[in-house]
mmCIF file of C-alpha atoms and ligand atoms in Angstrom:
data_model
loop_
_atom_site.group_PDB
_atom_site.id
_atom_site.type_symbol
_atom_site.label_atom_id
_atom_site.label_comp_id
_atom_site.label_asym_id
_atom_site.label_seq_id
_atom_site.Cartn_x
_atom_site.Cartn_y
_atom_site.Cartn_z
ATOM 1 C CA UNK W 30 19.490 19.539 19.783
ATOM 2 C CA UNK W 31 20.891 19.320 15.720
ATOM 3 C CA UNK W 32 19.616 19.889 12.078
ATOM 4 C CA UNK W 33 17.983 16.479 11.886
ATOM 5 C CA UNK W 34 16.535 16.551 15.091
ATOM 6 C CA UNK W 35 15.057 20.479 15.535
ATOM 7 C CA UNK W 36 13.494 19.624 11.995
ATOM 8 C CA UNK W 37 11.097 16.463 13.966
ATOM 9 C CA UNK W 38 10.021 17.989 16.264
ATOM 10 C CA UNK W 39 9.193 20.676 13.571
ATOM 11 C CA UNK W 40 7.475 18.559 11.952
ATOM 12 C CA UNK W 41 5.812 16.771 14.660
ATOM 13 C CA UNK W 42 4.279 20.303 15.923
ATOM 14 C CA UNK W 43 3.327 21.570 12.667
ATOM 15 C CA UNK W 44 2.647 18.381 9.997
ATOM 16 C CA UNK W 45 4.293 20.483 7.191
ATOM 17 C CA UNK W 46 8.071 21.137 6.237
ATOM 18 C CA UNK W 47 9.568 22.023 2.455
ATOM 19 C CA UNK W 48 10.723 20.236 0.157
ATOM 20 C CA UNK W 49 14.788 20.927 1.210
ATOM 21 C CA UNK W 50 13.935 19.998 4.900
ATOM 22 C CA UNK W 51 12.022 16.464 3.600
ATOM 23 C CA UNK W 52 15.544 15.642 1.654
ATOM 24 C CA UNK W 53 17.639 17.426 4.927
ATOM 25 C CA UNK W 54 15.725 15.056 6.654
ATOM 26 C CA UNK W 55 15.895 11.963 5.044
ATOM 27 C CA UNK W 56 19.153 12.261 4.245
ATOM 28 C CA UNK W 57 21.002 13.181 7.555
ATOM 29 C CA UNK W 58 19.533 10.685 9.503
ATOM 30 C CA UNK W 59 21.263 8.251 12.040
ATOM 31 C CA UNK W 60 20.028 5.247 13.454
ATOM 32 C CA UNK W 61 19.461 7.901 17.128
ATOM 33 C CA UNK W 62 17.515 10.760 14.795
ATOM 34 C CA UNK W 63 15.599 7.143 13.555
ATOM 35 C CA UNK W 64 14.293 6.091 17.066
ATOM 36 C CA UNK W 65 13.859 9.734 18.152
ATOM 37 C CA UNK W 66 11.337 10.325 15.049
ATOM 38 C CA UNK W 67 9.477 6.247 15.964
ATOM 39 C CA UNK W 68 9.079 7.294 18.719
ATOM 40 C CA UNK W 69 7.032 10.940 18.222
ATOM 41 C CA UNK W 70 5.419 8.550 15.319
ATOM 42 C CA UNK W 71 3.971 5.636 18.210
ATOM 43 C CA UNK W 72 2.663 8.506 20.338
ATOM 44 C CA UNK W 73 0.974 10.091 17.966
ATOM 45 C CA UNK W 74 -0.344 6.497 16.433
ATOM 46 C CA UNK W 75 -1.450 5.414 19.905
ATOM 47 C CA UNK W 76 -3.552 8.837 20.772
ATOM 48 C CA UNK W 77 -5.393 7.803 17.656
ATOM 49 C CA UNK W 78 -5.263 4.112 17.139
ATOM 50 C CA UNK W 79 -3.681 3.043 20.648
ATOM 51 C CA UNK W 80 -2.200 -0.432 20.581
ATOM 52 C CA UNK W 81 -4.914 -1.342 17.350
ATOM 53 C CA UNK W 82 -3.561 -2.885 14.461
ATOM 54 C CA UNK W 83 -6.155 -3.427 11.335
ATOM 55 C CA UNK W 84 -5.887 -6.138 9.362
ATOM 56 C CA UNK W 85 -7.494 -6.319 5.734
ATOM 57 C CA UNK W 86 -8.188 -9.613 3.717
ATOM 58 C CA UNK W 87 -6.196 -9.018 0.981
ATOM 59 C CA UNK W 88 -7.475 -11.471 -2.565
ATOM 60 C CA UNK W 89 -5.539 -11.397 -5.009
ATOM 61 C CA UNK W 90 -8.225 -11.359 -7.411
ATOM 62 C CA UNK W 91 -5.955 -11.669 -11.029
ATOM 63 C CA UNK W 92 -2.379 -11.471 -12.691
ATOM 64 C CA UNK W 93 -3.304 -11.041 -15.728
ATOM 65 C CA UNK W 94 -2.095 -7.368 -16.713
ATOM 66 C CA UNK W 95 -2.104 -5.197 -20.482
ATOM 67 C CA UNK W 96 0.468 -2.799 -18.289
ATOM 68 C CA UNK W 97 3.955 -3.630 -17.882
ATOM 69 C CA UNK W 98 5.533 -1.178 -15.353
ATOM 70 C CA UNK W 99 9.950 -2.152 -15.919
ATOM 71 C CA UNK W 100 9.299 -2.583 -11.696
ATOM 72 C CA UNK W 101 6.732 -5.501 -12.003
ATOM 73 C CA UNK W 102 6.609 -9.185 -12.129
ATOM 74 C CA UNK W 103 2.500 -9.867 -13.091
ATOM 75 C CA UNK W 104 3.785 -7.237 -16.268
ATOM 76 C CA UNK W 105 1.985 -8.443 -19.604
ATOM 77 C CA UNK W 106 5.669 -9.201 -21.043
ATOM 78 C CA UNK W 107 6.414 -11.086 -19.007
ATOM 79 C CA UNK W 108 6.119 -14.673 -20.833
ATOM 80 C CA UNK W 109 7.857 -16.665 -17.338
ATOM 81 C CA UNK W 110 4.241 -15.906 -15.660
ATOM 82 C CA UNK W 111 1.700 -18.765 -14.230
ATOM 83 C CA UNK W 112 -1.347 -16.333 -15.250
ATOM 84 C CA UNK W 113 -4.506 -17.656 -13.489
ATOM 85 C CA UNK W 114 -8.110 -15.032 -12.981
ATOM 86 C CA UNK W 115 -10.801 -15.736 -9.825
ATOM 87 C CA UNK W 116 -14.209 -16.510 -10.688
ATOM 88 C CA UNK W 117 -16.586 -14.079 -9.039
ATOM 89 C CA UNK W 118 -17.351 -17.162 -6.892
ATOM 90 C CA UNK W 119 -13.880 -18.325 -6.071
ATOM 91 C CA UNK W 120 -13.401 -13.946 -5.085
ATOM 92 C CA UNK W 121 -17.330 -14.855 -2.804
ATOM 93 C CA UNK W 122 -16.385 -17.898 -1.403
ATOM 94 C CA UNK W 123 -12.876 -16.657 -0.165
ATOM 95 C CA UNK W 124 -14.776 -13.372 1.773
ATOM 96 C CA UNK W 125 -16.416 -16.560 3.554
ATOM 97 C CA UNK W 126 -13.700 -17.904 4.546
ATOM 98 C CA UNK W 127 -12.002 -13.939 5.226
ATOM 99 C CA UNK W 128 -15.353 -13.489 7.372
ATOM 100 C CA UNK W 129 -15.377 -16.469 9.760
ATOM 101 C CA UNK W 130 -11.866 -15.485 10.113
ATOM 102 C CA UNK W 131 -13.158 -12.396 11.491
ATOM 103 C CA UNK W 132 -11.990 -9.686 9.051
ATOM 104 C CA UNK W 133 -14.525 -6.527 8.368
ATOM 105 C CA UNK W 134 -12.879 -5.883 5.560
ATOM 106 C CA UNK W 135 -11.891 -7.331 2.159
ATOM 107 C CA UNK W 136 -9.415 -5.364 -0.265
ATOM 108 C CA UNK W 137 -9.530 -6.961 -4.521
ATOM 109 C CA UNK W 138 -6.185 -6.344 -5.731
ATOM 110 C CA UNK W 139 -5.138 -7.481 -9.643
ATOM 111 C CA UNK W 140 -3.256 -6.820 -12.502
ATOM 112 C CA UNK W 141 -5.203 -4.845 -15.164
ATOM 113 C CA UNK W 142 -7.190 -6.937 -16.613
ATOM 114 C CA UNK W 143 -9.866 -6.327 -19.656
ATOM 115 C CA UNK W 144 -11.978 -8.694 -18.755
ATOM 116 C CA UNK W 145 -12.541 -6.997 -15.155
ATOM 117 C CA UNK W 146 -15.896 -4.905 -16.945
ATOM 118 C CA UNK W 147 -17.542 -2.514 -14.850
ATOM 119 C CA UNK W 148 -20.733 -5.093 -15.162
ATOM 120 C CA UNK W 149 -18.915 -7.095 -13.787
ATOM 121 C CA UNK W 150 -17.100 -4.994 -10.383
ATOM 122 C CA UNK W 151 -20.064 -3.253 -9.824
ATOM 123 C CA UNK W 152 -22.648 -7.246 -9.122
ATOM 124 C CA UNK W 153 -19.324 -8.696 -6.996
ATOM 125 C CA UNK W 154 -18.994 -5.562 -5.177
ATOM 126 C CA UNK W 155 -23.192 -5.645 -4.493
ATOM 127 C CA UNK W 156 -23.469 -9.252 -3.451
ATOM 128 C CA UNK W 157 -20.282 -8.580 -1.341
ATOM 129 C CA UNK W 158 -21.943 -6.549 0.536
ATOM 130 C CA UNK W 159 -25.321 -7.778 0.229
ATOM 131 C CA UNK W 160 -23.418 -11.031 2.456
ATOM 132 C CA UNK W 161 -21.677 -8.934 4.526
ATOM 133 C CA UNK W 162 -22.733 -5.807 4.898
ATOM 134 C CA UNK W 163 -20.698 -4.896 8.335
ATOM 135 C CA UNK W 164 -17.785 -4.878 5.537
ATOM 136 C CA UNK W 165 -15.594 -2.786 4.259
ATOM 137 C CA UNK W 166 -14.792 -3.016 -0.117
ATOM 138 C CA UNK W 167 -11.046 -2.303 -0.931
ATOM 139 C CA UNK W 168 -10.082 -1.942 -4.942
ATOM 140 C CA UNK W 169 -6.807 -1.836 -5.961
ATOM 141 C CA UNK W 170 -7.341 -2.612 -9.676
ATOM 142 C CA UNK W 171 -5.515 0.085 -11.502
ATOM 143 C CA UNK W 172 -6.013 3.037 -13.735
ATOM 144 C CA UNK W 173 -9.589 3.229 -14.753
ATOM 145 C CA UNK W 174 -11.472 5.729 -16.404
ATOM 146 C CA UNK W 175 -13.861 8.592 -13.896
ATOM 147 C CA UNK W 176 -16.540 7.356 -14.668
ATOM 148 C CA UNK W 177 -16.109 3.447 -13.934
ATOM 149 C CA UNK W 178 -14.525 5.147 -10.477
ATOM 150 C CA UNK W 179 -18.222 6.370 -10.621
ATOM 151 C CA UNK W 180 -20.130 3.330 -10.838
ATOM 152 C CA UNK W 181 -17.686 0.443 -8.468
ATOM 153 C CA UNK W 182 -18.439 3.448 -6.009
ATOM 154 C CA UNK W 183 -22.269 3.965 -6.986
ATOM 155 C CA UNK W 184 -22.347 -0.978 -6.114
ATOM 156 C CA UNK W 185 -20.822 0.100 -2.579
ATOM 157 C CA UNK W 186 -16.947 0.439 -2.930
ATOM 158 C CA UNK W 187 -15.578 2.386 0.340
ATOM 159 C CA UNK W 188 -11.786 2.053 -0.061
ATOM 160 C CA UNK W 189 -9.438 2.344 -2.892
ATOM 161 C CA UNK W 190 -5.363 1.505 -3.246
ATOM 162 C CA UNK W 191 -3.670 3.288 -6.264
ATOM 163 C CA UNK W 192 0.071 3.820 -4.941
ATOM 164 C CA UNK W 193 1.661 7.615 -7.525
ATOM 165 C CA UNK W 194 4.823 5.139 -7.631
ATOM 166 C CA UNK W 195 6.826 8.546 -7.526
ATOM 167 C CA UNK W 196 5.960 11.769 -7.707
ATOM 168 C CA UNK W 197 8.295 13.123 -9.927
ATOM 169 C CA UNK W 198 7.710 12.865 -12.141
ATOM 170 C CA UNK W 199 10.804 12.086 -14.973
ATOM 171 C CA UNK W 200 11.114 9.282 -12.451
ATOM 172 C CA UNK W 201 7.642 7.735 -12.999
ATOM 173 C CA UNK W 202 8.265 7.743 -16.927
ATOM 174 C CA UNK W 203 11.493 5.750 -16.072
ATOM 175 C CA UNK W 204 9.773 3.325 -14.304
ATOM 176 C CA UNK W 205 7.221 2.967 -16.679
ATOM 177 C CA UNK W 206 6.584 2.191 -20.565
ATOM 178 C CA UNK W 207 5.472 4.795 -22.426
ATOM 179 C CA UNK W 208 1.807 4.113 -22.559
ATOM 180 C CA UNK W 209 1.175 4.908 -19.207
ATOM 181 C CA UNK W 210 1.789 8.665 -18.221
ATOM 182 C CA UNK W 211 1.505 10.592 -13.955
ATOM 183 C CA UNK W 212 -0.912 12.472 -15.294
ATOM 184 C CA UNK W 213 -3.019 10.255 -16.169
ATOM 185 C CA UNK W 214 -2.000 7.972 -12.364
ATOM 186 C CA UNK W 215 -2.621 11.258 -10.642
ATOM 187 C CA UNK W 216 -5.852 12.399 -12.145
ATOM 188 C CA UNK W 217 -6.988 8.908 -11.473
ATOM 189 C CA UNK W 218 -6.124 9.449 -7.379
ATOM 190 C CA UNK W 219 -8.265 13.121 -8.081
ATOM 191 C CA UNK W 220 -10.997 11.434 -9.371
ATOM 192 C CA UNK W 221 -11.232 8.777 -6.965
ATOM 193 C CA UNK W 222 -11.107 11.542 -3.226
ATOM 194 C CA UNK W 223 -13.126 13.854 -5.639
ATOM 195 C CA UNK W 224 -16.032 11.048 -5.584
ATOM 196 C CA UNK W 225 -15.507 9.670 -1.431
ATOM 197 C CA UNK W 226 -13.064 6.793 -1.507
ATOM 198 C CA UNK W 227 -10.693 6.744 1.059
ATOM 199 C CA UNK W 228 -7.851 7.096 -0.673
ATOM 200 C CA UNK W 229 -4.808 5.034 -0.765
ATOM 201 C CA UNK W 230 -1.496 6.518 -2.416
ATOM 202 C CA UNK W 231 1.902 4.907 -1.845
ATOM 203 C CA UNK W 232 5.612 4.514 -3.293
ATOM 204 C CA UNK W 233 8.333 2.174 -3.692
ATOM 205 C CA UNK W 234 11.508 3.428 -1.629
ATOM 206 C CA UNK W 235 14.816 2.296 -2.761
ATOM 207 C CA UNK W 236 12.892 1.380 -6.954
ATOM 208 C CA UNK W 237 15.368 2.206 -9.039
ATOM 209 C CA UNK W 238 17.170 5.910 -10.198
ATOM 210 C CA UNK W 239 15.402 7.441 -6.533
ATOM 211 C CA UNK W 240 17.398 9.986 -4.722
ATOM 212 C CA UNK W 241 16.367 11.168 -1.110
ATOM 213 C CA UNK W 242 14.969 14.946 -3.662
ATOM 214 C CA UNK W 243 12.677 12.848 -5.212
ATOM 215 C CA UNK W 244 11.368 10.753 -1.625
ATOM 216 C CA UNK W 245 11.198 13.949 -0.107
ATOM 217 C CA UNK W 246 8.800 15.112 -3.029
ATOM 218 C CA UNK W 247 6.316 11.836 -2.123
ATOM 219 C CA UNK W 248 6.442 13.352 0.961
ATOM 220 C CA UNK W 249 5.364 16.624 0.011
ATOM 221 C CA UNK W 250 2.962 14.743 -2.156
ATOM 222 C CA UNK W 251 0.963 13.455 0.822
ATOM 223 C CA UNK W 252 1.775 16.215 2.924
ATOM 224 C CA UNK W 253 -0.676 18.237 0.444
ATOM 225 C CA UNK W 254 -2.640 15.187 -1.362
ATOM 226 C CA UNK W 255 -4.100 13.692 2.316
ATOM 227 C CA UNK W 256 -4.469 10.163 1.479
ATOM 228 C CA UNK W 257 -6.729 8.177 4.419
ATOM 229 C CA UNK W 258 -4.384 5.244 3.726
ATOM 230 C CA UNK W 259 -0.269 5.109 2.288
ATOM 231 C CA UNK W 260 1.269 2.414 1.555
ATOM 232 C CA UNK W 261 5.206 2.276 1.112
ATOM 233 C CA UNK W 262 7.430 -1.217 0.558
ATOM 234 C CA UNK W 263 11.148 -1.260 -0.492
ATOM 235 C CA UNK W 264 11.495 -2.109 -4.074
ATOM 236 C CA UNK W 265 11.764 -6.073 -4.338
ATOM 237 C CA UNK W 266 14.069 -7.062 -7.951
ATOM 238 C CA UNK W 267 12.014 -10.141 -9.197
ATOM 239 C CA UNK W 268 14.266 -11.855 -11.860
ATOM 240 C CA UNK W 269 12.286 -11.709 -15.354
ATOM 241 C CA UNK W 270 12.149 -8.116 -15.394
ATOM 242 C CA UNK W 271 14.015 -5.251 -17.121
ATOM 243 C CA UNK W 272 14.584 -4.080 -13.098
ATOM 244 C CA UNK W 273 16.372 -7.308 -11.942
ATOM 245 C CA UNK W 274 19.507 -6.291 -11.397
ATOM 246 C CA UNK W 275 18.633 -3.829 -9.009
ATOM 247 C CA UNK W 276 19.448 -3.702 -5.713
ATOM 248 C CA UNK W 277 16.564 -4.170 -3.562
ATOM 249 C CA UNK W 278 15.714 -0.846 -1.507
ATOM 250 C CA UNK W 279 16.462 -0.336 2.204
ATOM 251 C CA UNK W 280 14.309 -2.189 5.205
ATOM 252 C CA UNK W 281 15.858 0.777 7.248
ATOM 253 C CA UNK W 282 15.203 3.720 5.157
ATOM 254 C CA UNK W 283 11.109 2.616 4.769
ATOM 255 C CA UNK W 284 10.974 2.374 8.211
ATOM 256 C CA UNK W 285 12.434 5.844 8.306
ATOM 257 C CA UNK W 286 9.236 7.008 5.906
ATOM 258 C CA UNK W 287 7.434 5.277 7.504
ATOM 259 C CA UNK W 288 7.768 6.935 10.789
ATOM 260 C CA UNK W 289 7.931 10.613 8.553
ATOM 261 C CA UNK W 290 4.396 9.998 7.089
ATOM 262 C CA UNK W 291 2.930 9.287 10.519
ATOM 263 C CA UNK W 292 4.075 12.919 11.509
ATOM 264 C CA UNK W 293 2.644 14.302 8.392
ATOM 265 C CA UNK W 294 -0.633 12.889 8.787
ATOM 266 C CA UNK W 295 -1.583 10.919 12.124
ATOM 267 C CA UNK W 296 -4.561 9.845 11.197
ATOM 268 C CA UNK W 297 -3.563 7.373 7.600
ATOM 269 C CA UNK W 298 -4.103 4.331 7.879
ATOM 270 C CA UNK W 299 0.215 3.100 7.248
ATOM 271 C CA UNK W 300 0.058 -0.539 6.340
ATOM 272 C CA UNK W 301 3.311 -2.615 7.175
ATOM 273 C CA UNK W 302 3.830 -4.355 3.694
ATOM 274 C CA UNK W 303 4.474 -7.258 2.803
ATOM 275 C CA UNK W 304 7.464 -6.486 0.856
ATOM 276 C CA UNK W 305 8.424 -5.058 4.411
ATOM 277 C CA UNK W 306 7.794 -8.896 5.448
ATOM 278 C CA UNK W 307 9.770 -10.383 2.996
ATOM 279 C CA UNK W 308 13.258 -8.553 3.207
ATOM 280 C CA UNK W 309 13.313 -8.855 6.522
ATOM 281 C CA UNK W 310 11.436 -11.777 9.510
ATOM 282 C CA UNK W 311 10.615 -9.545 11.550
ATOM 283 C CA UNK W 312 10.168 -6.488 8.457
ATOM 284 C CA UNK W 313 5.721 -6.695 9.548
ATOM 285 C CA UNK W 314 6.577 -6.035 13.726
ATOM 286 C CA UNK W 315 9.527 -3.231 12.823
ATOM 287 C CA UNK W 316 7.017 -0.959 10.922
ATOM 288 C CA UNK W 317 4.513 -1.202 13.093
ATOM 289 C CA UNK W 318 7.088 -0.225 16.355
ATOM 290 C CA UNK W 319 8.500 2.828 13.567
ATOM 291 C CA UNK W 320 4.154 3.985 13.248
ATOM 292 C CA UNK W 321 2.380 2.500 11.284
ATOM 293 C CA UNK W 322 -0.862 0.538 11.879
ATOM 294 C CA UNK W 323 -1.990 -1.951 9.197
ATOM 295 C CA UNK W 324 -1.273 -5.663 8.326
ATOM 296 C CA UNK W 325 -2.730 -6.909 4.911
ATOM 297 C CA UNK W 326 -3.164 -11.018 4.951
ATOM 298 C CA UNK W 327 -3.375 -12.682 2.509
ATOM 299 C CA UNK W 328 -6.593 -14.519 2.169
ATOM 300 C CA UNK W 329 -6.012 -16.412 -2.133
ATOM 301 C CA UNK W 330 -6.900 -19.067 -2.407
ATOM 302 C CA UNK W 331 -3.892 -21.330 -1.736
ATOM 303 C CA UNK W 332 -3.886 -22.278 -5.298
ATOM 304 C CA UNK W 333 -3.174 -19.325 -7.027
ATOM 305 C CA UNK W 334 -1.181 -17.577 -3.734
ATOM 306 C CA UNK W 335 2.618 -18.651 -5.872
ATOM 307 C CA UNK W 336 1.304 -16.306 -8.658
ATOM 308 C CA UNK W 337 0.887 -13.463 -7.921
ATOM 309 C CA UNK W 338 4.767 -12.701 -7.597
ATOM 310 C CA UNK W 339 4.955 -9.336 -8.085
ATOM 311 C CA UNK W 340 9.003 -9.445 -7.250
ATOM 312 C CA UNK W 341 10.850 -12.154 -6.118
ATOM 313 C CA UNK W 342 10.221 -14.572 -2.907
ATOM 314 C CA UNK W 343 7.264 -12.944 -2.412
ATOM 315 C CA UNK W 344 6.186 -14.009 1.466
ATOM 316 C CA UNK W 345 2.435 -15.818 1.148
ATOM 317 C CA UNK W 346 3.044 -18.226 3.879
ATOM 318 C CA UNK W 347 3.238 -17.686 7.857
ATOM 319 C CA UNK W 348 2.092 -15.082 9.130
ATOM 320 C CA UNK W 349 1.765 -13.756 5.655
ATOM 321 C CA UNK W 350 -1.723 -15.843 5.209
ATOM 322 C CA UNK W 351 -4.960 -15.190 6.403
ATOM 323 C CA UNK W 352 -5.154 -18.817 7.781
ATOM 324 C CA UNK W 353 -2.543 -18.321 10.370
ATOM 325 C CA UNK W 354 -4.148 -14.773 12.509
ATOM 326 C CA UNK W 355 -3.174 -16.408 15.488
ATOM 327 C CA UNK W 356 0.502 -16.459 14.692
ATOM 328 C CA UNK W 357 -0.123 -12.781 13.097
ATOM 329 C CA UNK W 358 -1.935 -12.250 16.536
ATOM 330 C CA UNK W 359 0.795 -13.321 18.802
ATOM 331 C CA UNK W 360 3.382 -12.188 16.511
ATOM 332 C CA UNK W 361 1.642 -8.365 17.383
ATOM 333 C CA UNK W 362 0.796 -9.690 21.117
ATOM 334 C CA UNK W 363 4.406 -9.916 21.660
ATOM 335 C CA UNK W 364 5.209 -6.189 20.532
ATOM 336 C CA UNK W 365 2.539 -5.309 22.963
ATOM 337 C CA UNK W 366 -0.336 -4.750 19.912
ATOM 338 C CA UNK W 367 -4.132 -5.829 19.448
ATOM 339 C CA UNK W 368 -5.519 -7.079 16.473
ATOM 340 C CA UNK W 369 -8.863 -5.175 15.928
ATOM 341 C CA UNK W 370 -12.147 -7.434 14.829
ATOM 342 C CA UNK W 371 -13.807 -3.867 13.150
ATOM 343 C CA UNK W 372 -13.864 -2.721 9.912
ATOM 344 C CA UNK W 373 -10.532 -0.564 10.821
ATOM 345 C CA UNK W 374 -12.343 2.946 8.930
ATOM 346 C CA UNK W 375 -9.242 6.241 9.109
ATOM 347 C CA UNK W 376 -10.229 7.916 12.936
ATOM 348 C CA UNK W 377 -10.109 11.820 11.995
HETATM 349 N N1 SAH A 19 -2.323 -2.666 -10.986
HETATM 350 C C1 SAH A 19 -2.868 -2.585 -9.041
HETATM 351 C C2 SAH A 19 -2.069 -3.515 -8.112
HETATM 352 C C3 SAH A 19 0.032 -3.452 -8.599
HETATM 353 S S1 SAH A 19 0.367 -3.257 -7.548
HETATM 354 C C4 SAH A 19 -2.303 -0.775 -9.597
HETATM 355 O O1 SAH A 19 -1.278 -0.223 -10.304
HETATM 356 O O2 SAH A 19 -2.240 -0.275 -9.122
HETATM 357 C C5 SAH A 19 -0.164 -3.489 -6.355
HETATM 358 C C6 SAH A 19 1.556 -2.304 -5.900
HETATM 359 O O3 SAH A 19 3.099 -3.890 -5.598
HETATM 360 C C7 SAH A 19 2.475 -1.387 -6.824
HETATM 361 O O4 SAH A 19 1.777 -0.285 -6.190
HETATM 362 C C8 SAH A 19 3.703 -1.451 -6.793
HETATM 363 O O5 SAH A 19 4.062 -0.354 -6.124
HETATM 364 C C9 SAH A 19 4.001 -2.604 -5.691
HETATM 365 N N2 SAH A 19 5.179 -3.324 -6.158
HETATM 366 C C10 SAH A 19 5.121 -3.888 -7.450
HETATM 367 N N3 SAH A 19 6.174 -4.536 -7.375
HETATM 368 C C11 SAH A 19 7.189 -3.727 -6.554
HETATM 369 C C12 SAH A 19 8.276 -4.820 -6.906
HETATM 370 N N4 SAH A 19 9.294 -5.090 -7.631
HETATM 371 N N5 SAH A 19 8.821 -4.696 -5.922
HETATM 372 C C13 SAH A 19 8.339 -4.098 -4.867
HETATM 373 N N6 SAH A 19 7.167 -3.324 -5.069
HETATM 374 C C14 SAH A 19 6.349 -3.943 -5.982
#
């Protein structure tokens, strides 16, 4: 057995490696070690989730954003972004449509749009819960105060997705403007957890200036923070951002990291992300076969879908759209998986 294989078995048996070992595991990967890792990840996933794949209806509520993250296509300073904001009624209509299609989780994601006050959001969350008491509400609306997170939880929000983006402070500062801080991002994640949300963190793979040592830190962070979810996808450049000339991240490395994450924390909810499907035709299926167990089809109104362009060529039609759930179902069945019409909470 070579060193990489030893580390893979050690990770499976102990769910923990040192920073140095994570780095060796990443740097020393080969097609053979990737296959072994994926096979072990699938076994762990199946023990908990069988062949079920959970779906979430993703509603992109606004592309208006006060922030200016250097990688993101909807950053505030992008003058070429055609801005929109859904109304409460638009969002409720998306939920109605999603419910009829079989979705039992609604994810409201958006830029940090100042008009999403606590009063507006708490009213909306209560309404969604009243209309669909059997559904989970997930928020992904960026950094807010602890008081705000508490109010949204109190109104009925179940989960919150806030990718940490990178667990390396210096790297964080290279990806974000000076007014955003690594410490506040981490404060948000801790608050969300303490308030009782099911919490999702996550990071981009192949973001500018990222090294294997930084990815090792991301893995260590997931190991110690123990989130319920972790969203990872390849970085993809957007033409109107400072990172336009940086290369996209690799599908192969993203898949390898999905398998590692499954072994770090076997119950983790791990989406096969849109970015993965954007870079490769069968990216989502490959993600599922490497250990992911969630897909998040787009439930936004068709008229705004092309406007939520986080990166170039972001998919929003075909199997990516909630309306094509049947096509997604077939794709999943072709790899032996079943789309499950449940809320899809983490099984601990
Ligand atoms: N404003 C919210 C939602 C951000 S969009 C928040 O701050 O959490 C959701 C995720 O898309 C981001 O967390 C980021 O990891 C990812 N993303 C943004 N730009 C991207 C790009 N160019 N390539 C790949 N992923 C990107």
